[in-house]
PDB file of C-alpha atoms in Angstrom:
ATOM      1  CA  MET A   1      -0.229   0.269  -0.255  1.00  0.00           C
ATOM      2  CA  SER A   2       1.178   3.813   0.176  1.00  0.00           C
ATOM      3  CA  GLN A   3       2.623   5.380   2.277  1.00  0.00           C
ATOM      4  CA  TYR A   4       0.145   7.640   4.678  1.00  0.00           C
ATOM      5  CA  GLU A   5       0.931  10.830   6.232  1.00  0.00           C
ATOM      6  CA  PHE A   6      -1.112  10.417  10.042  1.00  0.00           C
ATOM      7  CA  LEU A   7      -1.596   7.104   9.262  1.00  0.00           C
ATOM      8  CA  GLU A   8       0.551   3.101   8.916  1.00  0.00           C
ATOM      9  CA  VAL A   9      -0.743   0.321   7.370  1.00  0.00           C
ATOM     10  CA  GLU A  10       1.111  -3.203   8.369  1.00  0.00           C
ATOM     11  CA  THR A  11       0.146  -6.359   6.714  1.00  0.00           C
ATOM     12  CA  GLU A  12       0.985  -9.952   8.004  1.00  0.00           C
ATOM     13  CA  THR A  13       0.723 -12.577   5.428  1.00  0.00           C
ATOM     14  CA  LEU A  14      -1.035 -16.117   7.408  1.00  0.00           C
ATOM     15  CA  LYS A  15      -0.874 -19.669   5.500  1.00  0.00           C
ATOM     16  CA  GLN A  16      -4.731 -18.953   5.592  1.00  0.00           C
ATOM     17  CA  GLY A  17      -4.424 -15.091   4.282  1.00  0.00           C
ATOM     18  CA  ASN A  18      -3.207 -11.679   5.331  1.00  0.00           C
ATOM     19  CA  ILE A  19      -4.518  -9.312   8.887  1.00  0.00           C
ATOM     20  CA  VAL A  20      -4.085  -5.938   7.537  1.00  0.00           C
ATOM     21  CA  SER A  21      -3.064  -3.177  10.921  1.00  0.00           C
ATOM     22  CA  ILE A  22      -4.137   0.345  10.388  1.00  0.00           C
ATOM     23  CA  PHE A  23      -2.611   2.728  13.333  1.00  0.00           C
ATOM     24  CA  LEU A  24      -4.170   6.037  13.464  1.00  0.00           C
ATOM     25  CA  ASN A  25      -0.673   8.613  13.813  1.00  0.00           C
ATOM     26  CA  ASN A  26      -1.122  11.949  14.624  1.00  0.00           C
ATOM     27  CA  PRO A  27       1.883  11.956  17.292  1.00  0.00           C
ATOM     28  CA  SER A  28       1.849  16.284  17.463  1.00  0.00           C
ATOM     29  CA  SER A  29      -1.928  16.055  18.255  1.00  0.00           C
ATOM     30  CA  ARG A  30      -2.474  12.555  20.195  1.00  0.00           C
ATOM     31  CA  ASN A  31      -3.680  10.616  16.917  1.00  0.00           C
ATOM     32  CA  SER A  32      -6.574  13.338  16.859  1.00  0.00           C
ATOM     33  CA  MET A  33      -8.648  13.208  13.306  1.00  0.00           C
ATOM     34  CA  THR A  34      -7.964  15.658  10.813  1.00  0.00           C
ATOM     35  CA  TRP A  35      -9.237  15.863   7.631  1.00  0.00           C
ATOM     36  CA  LYS A  36      -6.280  14.518   5.518  1.00  0.00           C
ATOM     37  CA  MET A  37      -6.170  11.529   8.007  1.00  0.00           C
ATOM     38  CA  GLY A  38     -10.620  11.544   7.632  1.00  0.00           C
ATOM     39  CA  GLU A  39      -9.257  10.489   3.068  1.00  0.00           C
ATOM     40  CA  GLU A  40      -6.579   8.715   4.079  1.00  0.00           C
ATOM     41  CA  PHE A  41      -8.772   5.855   6.469  1.00  0.00           C
ATOM     42  CA  TYR A  42     -10.923   6.027   3.971  1.00  0.00           C
ATOM     43  CA  SER A  43      -8.384   5.426   0.333  1.00  0.00           C
ATOM     44  CA  VAL A  44      -7.196   2.330   3.063  1.00  0.00           C
ATOM     45  CA  ILE A  45     -10.325   1.314   3.541  1.00  0.00           C
ATOM     46  CA  GLN A  46     -11.493   1.569  -0.397  1.00  0.00           C
ATOM     47  CA  SER A  47      -8.421  -0.817  -0.598  1.00  0.00           C
ATOM     48  CA  LEU A  48      -8.551  -3.287   0.443  1.00  0.00           C
ATOM     49  CA  ARG A  49     -12.454  -3.241  -0.455  1.00  0.00           C
ATOM     50  CA  LYS A  50     -11.252  -3.044  -4.045  1.00  0.00           C
ATOM     51  CA  GLU A  51      -8.616  -6.319  -3.378  1.00  0.00           C
ATOM     52  CA  LYS A  52      -8.521  -9.986  -5.055  1.00  0.00           C
ATOM     53  CA  THR A  53      -8.968 -11.656  -1.700  1.00  0.00           C
ATOM     54  CA  LEU A  54     -10.135  -9.054   0.721  1.00  0.00           C
ATOM     55  CA  PRO A  55      -8.055  -9.308   4.427  1.00  0.00           C
ATOM     56  CA  ARG A  56      -9.470 -12.119   6.782  1.00  0.00           C
ATOM     57  CA  ALA A  57      -9.258  -9.552   9.629  1.00  0.00           C
ATOM     58  CA  VAL A  58      -8.605  -6.397  10.052  1.00  0.00           C
ATOM     59  CA  ILE A  59      -7.235  -4.270  12.978  1.00  0.00           C
ATOM     60  CA  VAL A  60      -7.132  -0.555  14.118  1.00  0.00           C
ATOM     61  CA  SER A  61      -5.515   0.720  16.641  1.00  0.00           C
ATOM     62  CA  GLY A  62      -3.351   3.557  17.321  1.00  0.00           C
ATOM     63  CA  LYS A  63       0.196   5.113  17.660  1.00  0.00           C
ATOM     64  CA  ASN A  64       2.171   6.894  20.291  1.00  0.00           C
ATOM     65  CA  ASP A  65       0.631   5.463  23.231  1.00  0.00           C
ATOM     66  CA  VAL A  66      -2.696   6.352  22.789  1.00  0.00           C
ATOM     67  CA  PHE A  67      -5.581   5.220  20.133  1.00  0.00           C
ATOM     68  CA  CYS A  68      -7.737   8.731  19.338  1.00  0.00           C
ATOM     69  CA  ALA A  69      -7.793  11.809  21.128  1.00  0.00           C
ATOM     70  CA  GLY A  70     -10.938  12.727  19.234  1.00  0.00           C
ATOM     71  CA  GLY A  71     -11.574  15.767  16.260  1.00  0.00           C
ATOM     72  CA  ASP A  72      -8.652  17.476  16.130  1.00  0.00           C
ATOM     73  CA  LEU A  73      -8.628  20.626  17.395  1.00  0.00           C
ATOM     74  CA  ASN A  74      -7.903  23.144  14.890  1.00  0.00           C
ATOM     75  CA  LEU A  75     -10.400  21.123  12.584  1.00  0.00           C
ATOM     76  CA  LEU A  76     -13.345  21.910  14.903  1.00  0.00           C
ATOM     77  CA  ARG A  77     -12.254  26.191  14.822  1.00  0.00           C
ATOM     78  CA  SER A  78     -12.246  25.725  11.206  1.00  0.00           C
ATOM     79  CA  PHE A  79     -16.023  24.824  11.539  1.00  0.00           C
ATOM     80  CA  SER A  80     -17.424  27.952  13.137  1.00  0.00           C
ATOM     81  CA  LYS A  81     -16.252  29.557  10.767  1.00  0.00           C
ATOM     82  CA  LYS A  82     -17.944  28.017   8.917  1.00  0.00           C
ATOM     83  CA  THR A  83     -21.933  28.240   7.154  1.00  0.00           C
ATOM     84  CA  TYR A  84     -24.522  25.739   8.153  1.00  0.00           C
ATOM     85  CA  SER A  85     -25.229  24.969   5.394  1.00  0.00           C
ATOM     86  CA  GLN A  86     -21.025  24.090   4.492  1.00  0.00           C
ATOM     87  CA  ASN A  87     -21.231  22.600   8.308  1.00  0.00           C
ATOM     88  CA  LYS A  88     -23.784  20.074   7.472  1.00  0.00           C
ATOM     89  CA  ARG A  89     -22.305  18.540   4.226  1.00  0.00           C
ATOM     90  CA  ASP A  90     -19.205  19.014   5.338  1.00  0.00           C
ATOM     91  CA  MET A  91     -19.503  17.157   8.752  1.00  0.00           C
ATOM     92  CA  ARG A  92     -21.864  14.842   6.938  1.00  0.00           C
ATOM     93  CA  LYS A  93     -18.414  13.714   4.327  1.00  0.00           C
ATOM     94  CA  PHE A  94     -16.232  13.951   7.471  1.00  0.00           C
ATOM     95  CA  TYR A  95     -18.461  10.867   9.336  1.00  0.00           C
ATOM     96  CA  SER A  96     -17.931   9.129   5.860  1.00  0.00           C
ATOM     97  CA  PHE A  97     -14.093   8.967   5.832  1.00  0.00           C
ATOM     98  CA  PHE A  98     -14.474   7.217   9.581  1.00  0.00           C
ATOM     99  CA  LEU A  99     -17.476   5.051   9.032  1.00  0.00           C
ATOM    100  CA  SER A 100     -16.744   3.790   5.754  1.00  0.00           C
ATOM    101  CA  VAL A 101     -15.674   0.780   8.509  1.00  0.00           C
ATOM    102  CA  ARG A 102     -18.532  -0.800   8.485  1.00  0.00           C
ATOM    103  CA  ASN A 103     -18.927  -1.422   4.311  1.00  0.00           C
ATOM    104  CA  LEU A 104     -15.860  -3.603   4.602  1.00  0.00           C
ATOM    105  CA  ASN A 105     -17.215  -6.702   4.917  1.00  0.00           C
ATOM    106  CA  VAL A 106     -14.641  -8.529   7.293  1.00  0.00           C
ATOM    107  CA  PRO A 107     -14.633  -8.423  10.734  1.00  0.00           C
ATOM    108  CA  VAL A 108     -12.490  -5.585  12.164  1.00  0.00           C
ATOM    109  CA  ILE A 109     -11.235  -4.875  15.850  1.00  0.00           C
ATOM    110  CA  ALA A 110     -10.424  -1.981  17.486  1.00  0.00           C
ATOM    111  CA  ALA A 111      -7.939  -2.423  19.921  1.00  0.00           C
ATOM    112  CA  LEU A 112      -7.777   0.757  22.139  1.00  0.00           C
ATOM    113  CA  ASN A 113      -4.123   0.827  23.082  1.00  0.00           C
ATOM    114  CA  GLY A 114      -5.301   3.300  25.417  1.00  0.00           C
ATOM    115  CA  HIS A 115      -7.398   6.892  25.819  1.00  0.00           C
ATOM    116  CA  ALA A 116     -10.395   7.634  22.918  1.00  0.00           C
ATOM    117  CA  ILE A 117     -11.882  10.304  23.383  1.00  0.00           C
ATOM    118  CA  GLY A 118     -15.278  11.775  21.181  1.00  0.00           C
ATOM    119  CA  ALA A 119     -15.459  11.040  17.866  1.00  0.00           C
ATOM    120  CA  GLY A 120     -12.362   8.980  18.527  1.00  0.00           C
ATOM    121  CA  LEU A 121     -14.324   6.339  20.856  1.00  0.00           C
ATOM    122  CA  SER A 122     -17.766   6.063  17.889  1.00  0.00           C
ATOM    123  CA  LEU A 123     -15.077   4.522  15.938  1.00  0.00           C
ATOM    124  CA  ALA A 124     -13.998   2.040  17.751  1.00  0.00           C
ATOM    125  CA  PHE A 125     -17.905   1.520  18.601  1.00  0.00           C
ATOM    126  CA  ALA A 126     -17.784   1.338  14.567  1.00  0.00           C
ATOM    127  CA  CYS A 127     -15.719  -1.407  14.615  1.00  0.00           C
ATOM    128  CA  ASP A 128     -16.504  -5.508  15.177  1.00  0.00           C
ATOM    129  CA  LEU A 129     -15.635  -6.232  18.359  1.00  0.00           C
ATOM    130  CA  ARG A 130     -12.819  -4.145  20.526  1.00  0.00           C
ATOM    131  CA  VAL A 131      -9.901  -4.441  22.895  1.00  0.00           C
ATOM    132  CA  PHE A 132      -9.939  -1.811  25.275  1.00  0.00           C
ATOM    133  CA  ALA A 133      -6.769  -1.039  28.130  1.00  0.00           C
ATOM    134  CA  ASP A 134      -7.488  -1.551  31.431  1.00  0.00           C
ATOM    135  CA  GLU A 135      -6.205   1.925  32.658  1.00  0.00           C
ATOM    136  CA  GLY A 136      -7.531   3.566  29.193  1.00  0.00           C
ATOM    137  CA  LYS A 137      -9.915   6.382  30.142  1.00  0.00           C
ATOM    138  CA  TYR A 138     -13.208   6.054  27.685  1.00  0.00           C
ATOM    139  CA  SER A 139     -15.715   9.059  27.195  1.00  0.00           C
ATOM    140  CA  PHE A 140     -18.169  10.892  24.875  1.00  0.00           C
ATOM    141  CA  ASN A 141     -16.415  14.577  25.744  1.00  0.00           C
ATOM    142  CA  PHE A 142     -19.121  15.555  22.571  1.00  0.00           C
ATOM    143  CA  VAL A 143     -22.054  17.912  25.783  1.00  0.00           C
ATOM    144  CA  ARG A 144     -19.420  18.788  27.765  1.00  0.00           C
ATOM    145  CA  LEU A 145     -17.805  20.577  24.413  1.00  0.00           C
ATOM    146  CA  GLY A 146     -20.929  22.326  23.264  1.00  0.00           C
ATOM    147  CA  ILE A 147     -21.648  20.168  20.423  1.00  0.00           C
ATOM    148  CA  HIS A 148     -24.360  17.272  19.713  1.00  0.00           C
ATOM    149  CA  PRO A 149     -22.563  14.114  19.919  1.00  0.00           C
ATOM    150  CA  GLY A 150     -21.284  12.844  16.370  1.00  0.00           C
ATOM    151  CA  MET A 151     -19.145  10.390  14.455  1.00  0.00           C
ATOM    152  CA  GLY A 152     -22.058   7.912  14.516  1.00  0.00           C
ATOM    153  CA  SER A 153     -22.092   7.932  18.195  1.00  0.00           C
ATOM    154  CA  SER A 154     -25.624   8.547  19.016  1.00  0.00           C
ATOM    155  CA  PHE A 155     -26.852   5.563  17.251  1.00  0.00           C
ATOM    156  CA  LEU A 156     -23.424   3.333  17.868  1.00  0.00           C
ATOM    157  CA  SER A 157     -23.599   4.175  21.670  1.00  0.00           C
ATOM    158  CA  PRO A 158     -27.577   3.082  22.591  1.00  0.00           C
ATOM    159  CA  GLU A 159     -26.978   0.206  19.094  1.00  0.00           C
ATOM    160  CA  LEU A 160     -24.207  -1.080  21.477  1.00  0.00           C
ATOM    161  CA  LEU A 161     -25.246  -0.781  25.014  1.00  0.00           C
ATOM    162  CA  GLY A 162     -29.100  -0.151  25.017  1.00  0.00           C
ATOM    163  CA  LYS A 163     -30.676   3.598  25.501  1.00  0.00           C
ATOM    164  CA  SER A 164     -30.567   3.209  29.598  1.00  0.00           C
ATOM    165  CA  LEU A 165     -26.448   2.915  29.654  1.00  0.00           C
ATOM    166  CA  GLY A 166     -25.929   4.127  25.430  1.00  0.00           C
ATOM    167  CA  GLY A 167     -28.054   7.467  26.730  1.00  0.00           C
ATOM    168  CA  ARG A 168     -25.977   7.466  29.952  1.00  0.00           C
ATOM    169  CA  LEU A 169     -22.697   7.912  28.267  1.00  0.00           C
ATOM    170  CA  LEU A 170     -23.928  10.390  26.286  1.00  0.00           C
ATOM    171  CA  LEU A 171     -25.957  12.710  27.713  1.00  0.00           C
ATOM    172  CA  THR A 172     -23.096  13.114  31.163  1.00  0.00           C
ATOM    173  CA  GLY A 173     -19.669  12.976  29.488  1.00  0.00           C
ATOM    174  CA  GLU A 174     -18.268  10.243  32.075  1.00  0.00           C
ATOM    175  CA  THR A 175     -14.920   9.178  31.040  1.00  0.00           C
ATOM    176  CA  PHE A 176     -15.140   5.322  32.049  1.00  0.00           C
ATOM    177  CA  SER A 177     -12.234   2.459  31.816  1.00  0.00           C
ATOM    178  CA  GLY A 178     -11.953  -0.944  29.773  1.00  0.00           C
ATOM    179  CA  ILE A 179     -12.382  -2.835  32.839  1.00  0.00           C
ATOM    180  CA  ASP A 180     -15.439  -0.839  32.708  1.00  0.00           C
ATOM    181  CA  ALA A 181     -16.077  -1.371  29.028  1.00  0.00           C
ATOM    182  CA  LYS A 182     -15.429  -5.670  29.607  1.00  0.00           C
ATOM    183  CA  ASN A 183     -18.081  -5.249  32.199  1.00  0.00           C
ATOM    184  CA  TRP A 184     -20.922  -3.711  30.149  1.00  0.00           C
ATOM    185  CA  GLY A 185     -20.080  -6.179  27.528  1.00  0.00           C
ATOM    186  CA  LEU A 186     -18.565  -3.640  25.210  1.00  0.00           C
ATOM    187  CA  ALA A 187     -15.277  -5.342  25.391  1.00  0.00           C
ATOM    188  CA  TRP A 188     -14.082  -8.881  23.561  1.00  0.00           C
ATOM    189  CA  ASP A 189     -11.162  -8.369  25.923  1.00  0.00           C
ATOM    190  CA  SER A 190     -10.047  -5.339  28.369  1.00  0.00           C
ATOM    191  CA  VAL A 191      -5.974  -6.001  29.865  1.00  0.00           C
ATOM    192  CA  PRO A 192      -2.498  -3.873  30.227  1.00  0.00           C
ATOM    193  CA  LYS A 193      -2.676  -0.828  27.756  1.00  0.00           C
ATOM    194  CA  GLN A 194       1.120  -2.985  26.206  1.00  0.00           C
ATOM    195  CA  ASP A 195      -0.279  -6.005  25.748  1.00  0.00           C
ATOM    196  CA  VAL A 196      -3.911  -4.454  23.773  1.00  0.00           C
ATOM    197  CA  TYR A 197      -3.201  -4.837  20.078  1.00  0.00           C
ATOM    198  CA  SER A 198      -0.895  -8.787  20.514  1.00  0.00           C
ATOM    199  CA  LYS A 199      -4.465  -9.788  21.740  1.00  0.00           C
ATOM    200  CA  ALA A 200      -6.389  -7.894  19.909  1.00  0.00           C
ATOM    201  CA  LYS A 201      -3.615  -9.899  17.298  1.00  0.00           C
ATOM    202  CA  GLU A 202      -4.449 -13.314  18.934  1.00  0.00           C
ATOM    203  CA  TYR A 203      -8.379 -12.721  17.936  1.00  0.00           C
ATOM    204  CA  ALA A 204      -7.790 -11.582  14.729  1.00  0.00           C
ATOM    205  CA  LYS A 205      -6.027 -14.195  13.727  1.00  0.00           C
ATOM    206  CA  TYR A 206      -8.430 -16.682  15.236  1.00  0.00           C
ATOM    207  CA  MET A 207     -11.256 -15.301  13.241  1.00  0.00           C
ATOM    208  CA  ALA A 208      -8.665 -15.453  10.387  1.00  0.00           C
ATOM    209  CA  ASP A 209      -9.955 -19.350  10.692  1.00  0.00           C
ATOM    210  CA  GLY A 210     -13.042 -19.190   9.773  1.00  0.00           C
ATOM    211  CA  ALA A 211     -14.871 -19.784   5.982  1.00  0.00           C
ATOM    212  CA  PRO A 212     -14.627 -16.405   4.678  1.00  0.00           C
ATOM    213  CA  LEU A 213     -17.737 -16.403   2.185  1.00  0.00           C
ATOM    214  CA  ALA A 214     -19.527 -16.849   5.424  1.00  0.00           C
ATOM    215  CA  LEU A 215     -17.947 -13.939   7.546  1.00  0.00           C
ATOM    216  CA  GLN A 216     -18.406 -11.582   4.316  1.00  0.00           C
ATOM    217  CA  GLU A 217     -22.204 -12.255   3.571  1.00  0.00           C
ATOM    218  CA  LEU A 218     -22.346 -11.462   7.939  1.00  0.00           C
ATOM    219  CA  LYS A 219     -20.151  -8.826   8.317  1.00  0.00           C
ATOM    220  CA  GLU A 220     -22.971  -7.058   5.641  1.00  0.00           C
ATOM    221  CA  ASN A 221     -25.700  -8.401   7.200  1.00  0.00           C
ATOM    222  CA  LEU A 222     -24.812  -7.463  10.404  1.00  0.00           C
ATOM    223  CA  TYR A 223     -25.891  -4.165   9.922  1.00  0.00           C
ATOM    224  CA  SER A 224     -28.157  -1.594   8.735  1.00  0.00           C
ATOM    225  CA  TRP A 225     -26.650   1.666   7.335  1.00  0.00           C
ATOM    226  CA  LYS A 226     -30.396   3.063   6.256  1.00  0.00           C
ATOM    227  CA  THR A 227     -31.218   3.367  10.258  1.00  0.00           C
ATOM    228  CA  LEU A 228     -27.456   4.764  10.355  1.00  0.00           C
ATOM    229  CA  ASP A 229     -27.837   7.268   8.111  1.00  0.00           C
ATOM    230  CA  LYS A 230     -30.596   8.887   9.905  1.00  0.00           C
ATOM    231  CA  ALA A 231     -28.598   8.892  13.244  1.00  0.00           C
ATOM    232  CA  LEU A 232     -26.189  11.556  10.480  1.00  0.00           C
ATOM    233  CA  LYS A 233     -28.323  13.335   9.514  1.00  0.00           C
ATOM    234  CA  LYS A 234     -29.381  14.102  12.320  1.00  0.00           C
ATOM    235  CA  GLU A 235     -26.035  14.649  13.976  1.00  0.00           C
ATOM    236  CA  ALA A 236     -24.895  16.339  11.044  1.00  0.00           C
ATOM    237  CA  SER A 237     -27.673  19.214  11.086  1.00  0.00           C
ATOM    238  CA  SER A 238     -27.066  19.873  15.348  1.00  0.00           C
ATOM    239  CA  GLN A 239     -23.639  19.154  15.109  1.00  0.00           C
ATOM    240  CA  ALA A 240     -23.591  22.430  12.458  1.00  0.00           C
ATOM    241  CA  ARG A 241     -26.038  24.704  14.203  1.00  0.00           C
ATOM    242  CA  ASN A 242     -23.931  23.876  17.535  1.00  0.00           C
ATOM    243  CA  PHE A 243     -20.119  24.901  15.582  1.00  0.00           C
ATOM    244  CA  LEU A 244     -22.174  28.634  15.315  1.00  0.00           C
ATOM    245  CA  SER A 245     -23.104  28.628  18.726  1.00  0.00           C
ATOM    246  CA  ALA A 246     -22.259  31.096  21.547  1.00  0.00           C
ATOM    247  CA  ASP A 247     -21.847  27.886  23.942  1.00  0.00           C
ATOM    248  CA  PHE A 248     -19.068  26.378  20.801  1.00  0.00           C
ATOM    249  CA  LEU A 249     -16.929  29.605  20.889  1.00  0.00           C
ATOM    250  CA  GLU A 250     -17.164  29.190  25.109  1.00  0.00           C
ATOM    251  CA  THR A 251     -14.802  26.042  23.805  1.00  0.00           C
ATOM    252  CA  LEU A 252     -12.829  27.180  22.474  1.00  0.00           C
ATOM    253  CA  ASN A 253     -11.826  30.423  24.132  1.00  0.00           C
ATOM    254  CA  SER A 254     -11.852  27.717  26.929  1.00  0.00           C
ATOM    255  CA  VAL A 255      -9.269  26.261  25.569  1.00  0.00           C
ATOM    256  CA  ALA A 256      -7.353  28.759  25.202  1.00  0.00           C
ATOM    257  CA  GLU A 257      -7.162  30.291  28.163  1.00  0.00           C
ATOM    258  CA  LYS A 258      -6.846  26.785  30.129  1.00  0.00           C
ATOM    259  CA  ARG A 259      -9.738  26.669  31.442  1.00  0.00           C
ATOM    260  CA  SER A 260     -13.382  24.985  32.546  1.00  0.00           C
ATOM    261  CA  PRO A 261     -15.944  26.345  29.938  1.00  0.00           C
ATOM    262  CA  ILE A 262     -19.084  28.525  30.979  1.00  0.00           C
ATOM    263  CA  PHE A 263     -22.073  27.341  29.025  1.00  0.00           C
ATOM    264  CA  LEU A 264     -25.499  29.466  28.305  1.00  0.00           C
ATOM    265  CA  GLY A 265     -27.270  27.716  26.457  1.00  0.00           C
ATOM    266  CA  LYS A 266     -26.333  29.911  23.184  1.00  0.00           C
TER     267      LYS A 266
END
């Protein structure tokens, strides 16, 4: 595969076929999601889909001792300077880059080797299975930034955890650990962070023994894009409005001034 600015892609060849690992790699901002990273991620997924022989499994993980810190602050700041229509369009596009992982008809395991926040955690929820780090910190912090949850989280969290617990995580923005995730049934496993990727690789090899055609059909049938798409439209519309609010401007000011934001509902 090609070289990427914000990703590293590795392929391991087994007797049964290949296992591909995609690593988020933005060391200057804890693997935060940029527009360019999204384009690269989408390009990798599309390249894998077009291969004559699909990989047997894919692992999504992070470099730099972290999974993903969420949306890049400079990218979020740029949304505050666009119109509602531009934001609505661009948010849908941005979501589609990373959520393309659901269109890859092979098992995808998220190896959360460190903290995952906001949209970064949403990416993990969009994968088929997850291995968490015991000591990792995970949160859908959208409401604490003055914006509606995005990247499919308003659909994915209740889908995986039910409306009660899934809704709680979205409404409060609270932080949970890998051990919490395992106790809730969200994680395939939770292990010390240094063991997360190797554990995910172990599970990927186990899944590679399955019948590929059956797994490809199963992946295609597991999810309803139609239902998720409705949620994405609502998220994009809500976030587009929120990015133009005084509360979001307060978020940006509070980050610059290194203080907690004070939201006034404006």
